[in-house]
Structures are given as structure tokens and as C-alpha cells.
Amino acid sequence: MEEKIKKHNSSWQDGIAKNITFIVTKDCQLACKYCYLVGKNTKERMSWEVAKQAIDYILDNEEDFKEDSVIWDFIGGEPFLEIELIDKICDYIKVELYRRNHHWFNSYRFSFSTNGINYHTDKVQDFIKKNREHLSIGITIDGTQQKHDLNRIWKTPEMEQGIAPQPQEERGSYDDVVRNIPLWLEQFPGAGTKVTISSADIPYICESVLHLYSLGIHEVNINCVFEDVWKEGDDTLFEAQLMQLADAIIDGEYYKEYSCSFFTENMGKPMDCVYENTNWCGAGKMLSIDAAGNFYPCTRFAQYSLRDKKAWIIGNVNDGIDKNKLRPFFTLDRCTQSTQECIDCEVAGGCAWCQGENYDAADTPTIYQRATAICKMHKARVRANNYYWNKLYRKLELEGIAQEKAIEHTKMSDNKNNC
Amino acid sequence: MLQYLIIQLDDTSTSYCHYTNIRNEKRLISLDDLRAGILWAMKENLMIQYVLPDYELPAEYIEEMESIDNSKIVSSHSTMINNADVIVLNGWEKGFTFRENGIYVLRITKDSLFAYSEEIKMVLPAVTRLNIVITDVETFTDADCETYKIVLESFAKEVEKLYVAGKSPQLNLLTDRMMLDKMNNCNAGYESITLAPDGCFYVCPAFYLANEDDDFGLGKSKYNVGNLIDGLDIKNPQLYRLDHAPICRHCDAYQCKRCVWLNRKTTYEVNTPSREQCVVAHIERNVAAQLLTSIRTYGEFLPERNGIEVLECLDPFEKANKW
Ligand code: SF4
Ligand code: SF4
């Protein structure tokens, strides 16, 4: 029965590869409302010297980077604004991996999350052609045009001075992104998109996912933000939206060829503190580098991603990584950072957290205090998820019975004919 | 559970531990705060430890301090040395006369410890207890570890000799591990709390004595955990407990201080020790293990205790993937 349901593609070398992120620029053509406010309004760009120093440090210390493969991740702001720098970085990486006979030679990927606006430009296209076999690119679209243009608006010169635009001056970016989707899907047929849900987005979830499917995107990775943004009643609304989405996916038989990460089997079970005690988040096992040449356990620990706390710097391109600063990340387990309520939770399975948000929201500067703003949303998701699987399996079961009956019927008629 | 209230009477009160006190301006706790602190300790059922400055305290302070059972930590240069329960030497002092039956803390840098190890060893027969606190543990290199092991082995020889002669010397770095069957860490923030001259509570004096603008990363190194008026308010108190220290709870270097101040400084997290802290403690643990075996060759010794296995791995963190 399961072969009738499209499996969610896991990303390349998921959980095995070292993830190294270059924060190449903090600049972006857009000023998305959920992002701009946090402080990505600076123009800091990574220099070639810093990028080269970081690569040299990483490749010089091969024994500290034992993972079988590597994902070189480029983020921003908008990374493709720095396509020339990225091209130079990638060329240098390839040459150096070869020259050093490094164990990552032929086991690497370049990965991008882009707003998609510059996707069609010659420079980006040339880069894609050159590195096609080693690329993953995700384009962010929020859903329907209405939903996308609500948040993802073009930046105006005034906004660079910190002045918010009048609503009538806001210009959405939907058309500028969507025109590049066919080319993107042609080049990366299995590509998925990431959608992040905040309180205001809840009413649009169902239509947005279906819209993304209609654009030809078969995989929608969607999750609620971890920040404490949820209002009274959001969980009820969220559950209703997910049920509506569940009905649409099942009735429209989208489950055969499309997936949505909200619906995941085997989530929502109690968890054991001994056998299921691993940390959720990969912070610390990753490495981020910013324009100043500082190293972070993940981008969420860089200053521009933090609201209330100071950047969690674990070293820099000159002095290297201070391994003592990584010890907390490597020994952090689920139960030590969880409240008793989370430990005892009947539906704990699949309840995610972000180490950076935990740090940002904690009462003291620690990664050992799990933020639980997501709790009621997770519980709502579990209920809708249970509904989805119960309904889908029953449908498939009934179809199976119907099919068996049909076969039986055919056989009987065949037999009759034989007589 | 909280058991001790440490009262840092003055800004210049001696350090008795890993932190350094560079304050030289007097700032004595107010008599009212001293009184309130004592009262609070009585109500919370806490033992009081006073940390004294070197100058003579006013008579009314002495009177107040003595209104409750207490112990006093003083420096070797204090005018109050004769009333001390614990005497602190800030660095090796040539020619210092150790009192018989005295309990001493020797705060010392690794280089001085290595340089004066022969002289220091000679203190062992003279005193009841010697606690050596290395004040720059976080700077230990591999070469320092080698030297430290050699120094400890020579201390162990001396301790062995004294045991064979029927004495019971106490050197925290070696004999504590032989006697312990569970962790005996500093436990600041969990078993003890410090009241400072500003009327606020701190995890330990180090968290008070840090300068206002000191920052190990992640923000101010100095932070209080409540005050006498509003009471104790430790945020994330579980992080000071052994059961919330993922590396230490798997460890049996029972003599280790597990210094939360150094943890905060070196790894950013109060519950996570640095590699240097662990390796140093494991060198002590291993030499203690050998010492126990050696003493036992002379006859029955601590029969109720199991032997201690010498460990190859000096940093429990390296075993993290096996927990
Ligand atoms: S935390 Fe404990 S061991 Fe560390 S300096 Fe403070 S009192 Fe000493
Ligand atoms: S040796 Fe390391 S793991 Fe063991 S108690 Fe000391 S600090 Fe903790």
C-alpha cells in the first residue's frame, strides 16, 4: 500500500555530510517582512580573502572534518547577488580538493537557498551549467500570489534608511520569482521549496500548498517558526487548515506524486529518555562563516539572526575553531534541555526545536533551555497528521478491497467463460 | 540542595579558588546586609563560610559574625590569620611557616607548581590538609600535562611514604579520589551560594569579582542570582546540578572541582567543562589510582573501597558517542 504514497525525498547525504555555510552577503533585493525586521538591512559582503582563508583552514585541518562528504552552503541575504564571488569560491574549492587529494573530492555539493529573482541571469545560469552535477538549489515561494506578495516585497531606498513603506508603495515579488520556476524545475526536476509558517500565514496554508503543487513543485517542506509568535486560537485554526489540506491531498490524490512535510508518519508518539535521547538540531555539527571571518555553530548563532543574545562565536579564520566552544553542542541531548512536561509528553515524537532559537529565547545564555512556544502548534499538527494517515490508509484499504473484488470478479467471469 | 552560604565580606577578601581577585579598594559589606545574610542562612539552614579581607575587621562585625557557627577563610597575610579555619596562600611563599594541624589552600600557577614541587611536597607531613588550586588550568598544553603527571607522581611517592609511616596526609589532588565514592565537586550554584558586599547573591565569588565589562563571549561574565531583599533567584538552576552536566555525570574523577566559572569561561556553558579541565582532573585520578594500589601492597587499606582502574582516555567527552 505504501508504494502508492510519494515518499519525502531526504536531502543529499542527509545527516552524514558536513554542512559548511558561507554567509556571503547580508544584502537582498527584497525586504520580507518576517526577515527584514531582524536586521538584515546591512550590506556586509564577504571578501574573497576571508572566503579563501576559511577554505584553507577547513582543508588544512582535514582530520577535524572527518565526515564522508560536504555540503558547501551559500546563504544571504540573497546569495546570488554575490554570484561572482561564489563562482570563485567554488572553483577554488574544486581545485584545492583535487590538488590535496582530499577525501571530499567527488563527494561535495554546493547548495543555495535563493529568492529566485536572479535565477535566469547569465551569470547564474553559467554557474549552474558549470556545476550542474554538484548542485542543489531551493527557491522560496510562499504560496499563492496574494500570500507571497503580502510578505515578500521589494526593498525601497527608503527602507534602506530604516523607513517602512506605505502599504500602497509595497511591491510584491511573486511575478519576478514565478517566471523562473519552469526553468528551475527543468534543471532540477525533483527540487522542493521551503515554506515557513507564522501566525498570519495560517489561513493560507491549504491554498498555498496546493498552489505550489500547481506550479509543478512536488515537494513542499513546510514548518512553523519556532519563535514565540503564536496567538490565542492559532492552534485551532492551524489544525483546521491542516485537515482541509489533508482532505484536498487525499481527495485529489496528490499523495501519489506530491509530498508535504506537515504529514509525516510515525510522529506524535511518546519518547524514551534513554533510547530516544538525541538532539534534534544539527547546530555544532555544522559550521557557518560570516563576512568578518567569524565561525559559528550554525547561522542562527550569528548576530544578525539573534534578537536578544550575543553572537555565539566559536573561532575565526585566523585562530581556527576553539573546540572547547563546541563541546556543549556535541553533548547536548534531548532530555537534558527539556522541561519535565516535554519529557513526559505523550506526543513528543516529531516535536522539533531550533538550538539557535532556544538560545535566543533562554533565560540565561545557554543552549540547554528548550523553547516551547511551538508546543500547542505541534499538538495541533499531530491531531491533523493522525487524521491524514487514518483517512489515507482507509481510502487505500477500501480501494485495495475494491480492486481485489474486481480481480475476483474478473476471474469468476473468466472461469465462467472457460466452462 | 543548598547547604552553604559563603559571605564575601569585602571586595578585597582573598580568593580561595580558581578566580583571581585583583580588587584593591576596600568595600566592606554593610552591617545590615551581614546581619540579613546570617539571618537568611539560619532560616535556610545553611552553614556559613566567611571569606575575609587582610585588614582588621571592626569589632561590631566580629561580634555579628560570631553570632552563628561558621568557618573562616583568610589569606596568609591577613591580620586575622589566628582565627582562620582555612588559610590561603596566593602563590608559593618561600619561608612561610605552616601551622601543624592547619588546613591550607595553595593557589598557584602551573609554572610555579612545577618549579616549587619539591618544596611543596615537604608541606604534606606538616599540615592536616593541603588543597592545591591551579589558577591557570585552562592554559594546560600537552607538555604541561606530561610535567603535571611527573609532579603528581612525586607527590604520590611522598604520600605513600607518609601512609607507610602511619600518618594520614591529605592532598586534595590525590587523596580525595582515594576516599570518595561519588562526586565531590564545588557545586557552586547548587550546594553553595555567595553573598557579596553589594547585598546580592552570586553563584560564587568569581561571578561577583568579574569587572562590569568583562565578557567571555555571550555577554557579561558578572551576573547575580538574586539579592537579600527579593531573595534568591537562580535562572536555569538545573544547569548547576551534576545530573544536568552531560559530560560530568558520566565521569568518575570524583575529586574534580567541576568549576562552573571556568566552564562558563572556556565553553560558554556552566555545565560543560573544557578539555583542559577534564584532562588535568584525569591525570590526578590516574595517579590517585596508582597510589591506592601502591599503598595496598603494604597491607589492608580502605578495604571497603574498590580499586580504581587507570583510564587511557583522559577526556570523557571523547566517549560521548558511546553514552
Ligand atoms: S565555581 Fe567553584 S570551583 Fe569554580 S571558582 Fe567558583 S568556587 Fe571555585
Ligand atoms: S573531569 Fe571533566 S567530566 Fe569529570 S567531573 Fe571534572 S570536569 Fe566533569
mmCIF file of N, CA and C in Angstrom, chain A residues 89-165:
data_model
loop_
_atom_site.group_PDB
_atom_site.id
_atom_site.type_symbol
_atom_site.label_atom_id
_atom_site.label_comp_id
_atom_site.label_asym_id
_atom_site.label_seq_id
_atom_site.Cartn_x
_atom_site.Cartn_y
_atom_site.Cartn_z
ATOM 1 N N ILE A 89 34.808 31.054 -5.312
ATOM 2 C CA ILE A 89 34.933 30.161 -4.150
ATOM 3 C C ILE A 89 34.811 28.701 -4.612
ATOM 4 N N CYS A 90 33.805 28.431 -5.420
ATOM 5 C CA CYS A 90 33.549 27.047 -5.834
ATOM 6 C C CYS A 90 34.695 26.523 -6.700
ATOM 7 N N ASP A 91 35.185 27.369 -7.584
ATOM 8 C CA ASP A 91 36.336 26.940 -8.401
ATOM 9 C C ASP A 91 37.526 26.615 -7.499
ATOM 10 N N TYR A 92 37.748 27.472 -6.538
ATOM 11 C CA TYR A 92 38.897 27.272 -5.648
ATOM 12 C C TYR A 92 38.734 25.970 -4.846
ATOM 13 N N ILE A 93 37.519 25.742 -4.372
ATOM 14 C CA ILE A 93 37.268 24.514 -3.604
ATOM 15 C C ILE A 93 37.573 23.288 -4.467
ATOM 16 N N LYS A 94 37.074 23.308 -5.682
ATOM 17 C CA LYS A 94 37.258 22.131 -6.561
ATOM 18 C C LYS A 94 38.740 21.888 -6.829
ATOM 19 N N VAL A 95 39.438 22.957 -7.153
ATOM 20 C CA VAL A 95 40.867 22.822 -7.453
ATOM 21 C C VAL A 95 41.621 22.314 -6.215
ATOM 22 N N GLU A 96 41.295 22.896 -5.074
ATOM 23 C CA GLU A 96 42.012 22.512 -3.854
ATOM 24 C C GLU A 96 41.691 21.081 -3.437
ATOM 25 N N LEU A 97 40.449 20.657 -3.593
ATOM 26 C CA LEU A 97 40.101 19.274 -3.229
ATOM 27 C C LEU A 97 40.902 18.311 -4.091
ATOM 28 N N TYR A 98 41.042 18.692 -5.354
ATOM 29 C CA TYR A 98 41.799 17.836 -6.279
ATOM 30 C C TYR A 98 43.286 17.858 -5.932
ATOM 31 N N ARG A 99 43.808 19.084 -5.778
ATOM 32 C CA ARG A 99 45.247 19.241 -5.546
ATOM 33 C C ARG A 99 45.695 18.517 -4.265
ATOM 34 N N ARG A 100 44.829 18.563 -3.261
ATOM 35 C CA ARG A 100 45.196 17.972 -1.980
ATOM 36 C C ARG A 100 44.814 16.491 -1.899
ATOM 37 N N ASN A 101 44.178 16.007 -2.949
ATOM 38 C CA ASN A 101 43.654 14.643 -2.910
ATOM 39 C C ASN A 101 42.802 14.443 -1.652
ATOM 40 N N HIS A 102 41.962 15.412 -1.418
ATOM 41 C CA HIS A 102 41.148 15.460 -0.195
ATOM 42 C C HIS A 102 40.011 14.442 -0.286
ATOM 43 N N HIS A 103 39.610 13.885 0.864
ATOM 44 C CA HIS A 103 38.575 12.836 0.815
ATOM 45 C C HIS A 103 37.204 13.372 0.394
ATOM 46 N N TRP A 104 37.047 14.686 0.340
ATOM 47 C CA TRP A 104 35.786 15.240 -0.149
ATOM 48 C C TRP A 104 35.777 15.414 -1.669
ATOM 49 N N PHE A 105 36.899 15.166 -2.308
ATOM 50 C CA PHE A 105 36.919 15.311 -3.753
ATOM 51 C C PHE A 105 35.888 14.331 -4.305
ATOM 52 N N ASN A 106 34.983 14.821 -5.112
ATOM 53 C CA ASN A 106 33.901 14.000 -5.650
ATOM 54 C C ASN A 106 32.822 13.617 -4.656
ATOM 55 N N SER A 107 32.891 14.177 -3.458
ATOM 56 C CA SER A 107 31.796 13.930 -2.531
ATOM 57 C C SER A 107 31.371 15.261 -1.920
ATOM 58 N N TYR A 108 31.026 16.168 -2.781
ATOM 59 C CA TYR A 108 30.650 17.502 -2.314
ATOM 60 C C TYR A 108 29.439 18.007 -3.086
ATOM 61 N N ARG A 109 28.753 18.941 -2.462
ATOM 62 C CA ARG A 109 27.638 19.623 -3.108
ATOM 63 C C ARG A 109 27.759 21.113 -2.839
ATOM 64 N N PHE A 110 27.257 21.913 -3.731
ATOM 65 C CA PHE A 110 27.065 23.333 -3.475
ATOM 66 C C PHE A 110 25.559 23.539 -3.343
ATOM 67 N N SER A 111 25.169 24.215 -2.313
ATOM 68 C CA SER A 111 23.741 24.320 -2.045
ATOM 69 C C SER A 111 23.338 25.786 -1.850
ATOM 70 N N PHE A 112 22.161 26.120 -2.332
ATOM 71 C CA PHE A 112 21.704 27.512 -2.287
ATOM 72 C C PHE A 112 20.241 27.597 -1.886
ATOM 73 N N SER A 113 19.932 28.601 -1.081
ATOM 74 C CA SER A 113 18.533 28.985 -0.874
ATOM 75 C C SER A 113 18.423 30.378 -1.438
ATOM 76 N N THR A 114 17.609 30.517 -2.452
ATOM 77 C CA THR A 114 17.547 31.815 -3.133
ATOM 78 C C THR A 114 16.116 32.316 -3.215
ATOM 79 N N ASN A 115 15.991 33.623 -3.384
ATOM 80 C CA ASN A 115 14.654 34.174 -3.623
ATOM 81 C C ASN A 115 14.257 33.997 -5.090
ATOM 82 N N GLY A 116 15.163 33.519 -5.922
ATOM 83 C CA GLY A 116 14.826 33.149 -7.296
ATOM 84 C C GLY A 116 14.835 34.295 -8.294
ATOM 85 N N ILE A 117 15.003 35.515 -7.815
ATOM 86 C CA ILE A 117 14.843 36.663 -8.723
ATOM 87 C C ILE A 117 15.912 36.695 -9.824
ATOM 88 N N ASN A 118 17.139 36.380 -9.461
ATOM 89 C CA ASN A 118 18.226 36.426 -10.453
ATOM 90 C C ASN A 118 18.490 35.076 -11.118
ATOM 91 N N TYR A 119 17.608 34.141 -10.909
ATOM 92 C CA TYR A 119 17.884 32.769 -11.346
ATOM 93 C C TYR A 119 18.195 32.662 -12.839
ATOM 94 N N HIS A 120 17.501 33.468 -13.639
ATOM 95 C CA HIS A 120 17.621 33.347 -15.104
ATOM 96 C C HIS A 120 18.835 34.103 -15.652
ATOM 97 N N THR A 121 19.499 34.893 -14.856
ATOM 98 C CA THR A 121 20.556 35.755 -15.405
ATOM 99 C C THR A 121 21.710 34.912 -15.939
ATOM 100 N N ASP A 122 22.448 35.486 -16.856
ATOM 101 C CA ASP A 122 23.533 34.734 -17.500
ATOM 102 C C ASP A 122 24.546 34.222 -16.478
ATOM 103 N N LYS A 123 24.890 35.089 -15.571
ATOM 104 C CA LYS A 123 25.932 34.694 -14.602
ATOM 105 C C LYS A 123 25.491 33.480 -13.773
ATOM 106 N N VAL A 124 24.248 33.529 -13.312
ATOM 107 C CA VAL A 124 23.752 32.407 -12.501
ATOM 108 C C VAL A 124 23.630 31.162 -13.377
ATOM 109 N N GLN A 125 23.108 31.333 -14.570
ATOM 110 C CA GLN A 125 22.940 30.184 -15.465
ATOM 111 C C GLN A 125 24.282 29.557 -15.850
ATOM 112 N N ASP A 126 25.272 30.405 -16.098
ATOM 113 C CA ASP A 126 26.607 29.865 -16.423
ATOM 114 C C ASP A 126 27.139 29.043 -15.253
ATOM 115 N N PHE A 127 26.924 29.592 -14.070
ATOM 116 C CA PHE A 127 27.386 28.878 -12.865
ATOM 117 C C PHE A 127 26.677 27.521 -12.751
ATOM 118 N N ILE A 128 25.376 27.525 -12.998
ATOM 119 C CA ILE A 128 24.602 26.283 -12.889
ATOM 120 C C ILE A 128 25.125 25.256 -13.899
ATOM 121 N N LYS A 129 25.344 25.717 -15.118
ATOM 122 C CA LYS A 129 25.824 24.774 -16.140
ATOM 123 C C LYS A 129 27.167 24.188 -15.738
ATOM 124 N N LYS A 130 28.014 25.040 -15.215
ATOM 125 C CA LYS A 130 29.370 24.601 -14.850
ATOM 126 C C LYS A 130 29.351 23.560 -13.714
ATOM 127 N N ASN A 131 28.394 23.702 -12.800
ATOM 128 C CA ASN A 131 28.425 22.863 -11.587
ATOM 129 C C ASN A 131 27.216 21.943 -11.466
ATOM 130 N N ARG A 132 26.517 21.763 -12.568
ATOM 131 C CA ARG A 132 25.225 21.087 -12.558
ATOM 132 C C ARG A 132 25.176 19.804 -11.706
ATOM 133 N N GLU A 133 26.211 18.978 -11.823
ATOM 134 C CA GLU A 133 26.192 17.670 -11.143
ATOM 135 C C GLU A 133 26.340 17.774 -9.630
ATOM 136 N N HIS A 134 26.747 18.923 -9.176
ATOM 137 C CA HIS A 134 27.030 19.061 -7.743
ATOM 138 C C HIS A 134 26.208 20.164 -7.102
ATOM 139 N N LEU A 135 25.012 20.351 -7.587
ATOM 140 C CA LEU A 135 24.224 21.492 -7.105
ATOM 141 C C LEU A 135 22.893 21.095 -6.505
ATOM 142 N N SER A 136 22.489 21.783 -5.437
ATOM 143 C CA SER A 136 21.071 21.787 -5.064
ATOM 144 C C SER A 136 20.677 23.244 -4.868
ATOM 145 N N ILE A 137 19.550 23.592 -5.441
ATOM 146 C CA ILE A 137 19.079 24.973 -5.324
ATOM 147 C C ILE A 137 17.619 24.954 -4.903
ATOM 148 N N GLY A 138 17.331 25.699 -3.869
ATOM 149 C CA GLY A 138 15.939 25.829 -3.435
ATOM 150 C C GLY A 138 15.485 27.258 -3.663
ATOM 151 N N ILE A 139 14.327 27.407 -4.286
ATOM 152 C CA ILE A 139 13.761 28.750 -4.457
ATOM 153 C C ILE A 139 12.598 28.900 -3.491
ATOM 154 N N THR A 140 12.545 30.041 -2.838
ATOM 155 C CA THR A 140 11.482 30.249 -1.858
ATOM 156 C C THR A 140 10.286 30.963 -2.489
ATOM 157 N N ILE A 141 9.150 30.303 -2.428
ATOM 158 C CA ILE A 141 7.892 30.971 -2.781
ATOM 159 C C ILE A 141 6.956 30.693 -1.612
ATOM 160 N N ASP A 142 6.228 31.671 -1.219
ATOM 161 C CA ASP A 142 5.420 31.498 -0.015
ATOM 162 C C ASP A 142 4.080 30.824 -0.268
ATOM 163 N N GLY A 143 3.665 30.729 -1.530
ATOM 164 C CA GLY A 143 2.358 30.131 -1.793
ATOM 165 C C GLY A 143 1.680 30.911 -2.890
ATOM 166 N N THR A 144 0.400 31.215 -2.683
ATOM 167 C CA THR A 144 -0.329 31.969 -3.710
ATOM 168 C C THR A 144 0.271 33.358 -3.862
ATOM 169 N N GLN A 145 -0.092 34.000 -4.962
ATOM 170 C CA GLN A 145 0.426 35.347 -5.189
ATOM 171 C C GLN A 145 0.061 36.268 -4.020
ATOM 172 N N GLN A 146 -1.187 36.167 -3.592
ATOM 173 C CA GLN A 146 -1.630 37.047 -2.509
ATOM 174 C C GLN A 146 -0.769 36.847 -1.260
ATOM 175 N N LYS A 147 -0.572 35.599 -0.921
ATOM 176 C CA LYS A 147 0.192 35.265 0.277
ATOM 177 C C LYS A 147 1.662 35.679 0.115
ATOM 178 N N HIS A 148 2.235 35.382 -1.038
ATOM 179 C CA HIS A 148 3.637 35.695 -1.285
ATOM 180 C C HIS A 148 3.857 37.212 -1.228
ATOM 181 N N ASP A 149 2.993 37.944 -1.913
ATOM 182 C CA ASP A 149 3.190 39.394 -2.008
ATOM 183 C C ASP A 149 2.877 40.137 -0.710
ATOM 184 N N LEU A 150 2.218 39.428 0.180
ATOM 185 C CA LEU A 150 1.941 40.005 1.494
ATOM 186 C C LEU A 150 3.250 40.239 2.259
ATOM 187 N N ASN A 151 4.157 39.302 2.119
ATOM 188 C CA ASN A 151 5.396 39.360 2.896
ATOM 189 C C ASN A 151 6.622 39.698 2.077
ATOM 190 N N ARG A 152 6.697 39.084 0.903
ATOM 191 C CA ARG A 152 7.955 39.153 0.155
ATOM 192 C C ARG A 152 7.929 40.327 -0.824
ATOM 193 N N ILE A 153 8.251 41.496 -0.276
ATOM 194 C CA ILE A 153 8.143 42.727 -1.077
ATOM 195 C C ILE A 153 9.529 43.251 -1.436
ATOM 196 N N TRP A 154 9.570 44.023 -2.530
ATOM 197 C CA TRP A 154 10.838 44.630 -2.965
ATOM 198 C C TRP A 154 11.279 45.678 -1.954
ATOM 199 N N LYS A 155 12.581 45.775 -1.804
ATOM 200 C CA LYS A 155 13.133 46.777 -0.886
ATOM 201 C C LYS A 155 13.198 48.125 -1.607
ATOM 202 N N THR A 156 12.796 49.173 -0.909
ATOM 203 C CA THR A 156 12.873 50.522 -1.494
ATOM 204 C C THR A 156 14.085 51.241 -0.894
ATOM 205 N N PRO A 157 14.571 52.274 -1.558
ATOM 206 C CA PRO A 157 15.714 53.011 -0.994
ATOM 207 C C PRO A 157 15.411 53.545 0.408
ATOM 208 N N GLU A 158 14.145 53.926 0.631
ATOM 209 C CA GLU A 158 13.790 54.446 1.972
ATOM 210 C C GLU A 158 13.963 53.364 3.034
ATOM 211 N N MET A 159 13.635 52.151 2.637
ATOM 212 C CA MET A 159 13.733 51.062 3.612
ATOM 213 C C MET A 159 15.177 50.848 4.033
ATOM 214 N N GLU A 160 16.081 51.139 3.113
ATOM 215 C CA GLU A 160 17.485 51.010 3.481
ATOM 216 C C GLU A 160 17.850 52.030 4.554
ATOM 217 N N GLN A 161 17.064 53.101 4.624
ATOM 218 C CA GLN A 161 17.294 54.081 5.699
ATOM 219 C C GLN A 161 16.463 53.719 6.939
ATOM 220 N N GLY A 162 15.796 52.587 6.874
ATOM 221 C CA GLY A 162 15.024 52.145 8.034
ATOM 222 C C GLY A 162 13.604 52.700 8.041
ATOM 223 N N ILE A 163 13.153 53.299 6.914
ATOM 224 C CA ILE A 163 11.794 53.861 6.881
ATOM 225 C C ILE A 163 10.846 52.847 6.227
ATOM 226 N N ALA A 164 9.807 52.469 6.939
ATOM 227 C CA ALA A 164 8.867 51.468 6.412
ATOM 228 C C ALA A 164 8.026 52.099 5.304
ATOM 229 N N PRO A 165 7.717 51.340 4.241
ATOM 230 C CA PRO A 165 6.931 51.912 3.153
ATOM 231 C C PRO A 165 5.451 51.996 3.512
#
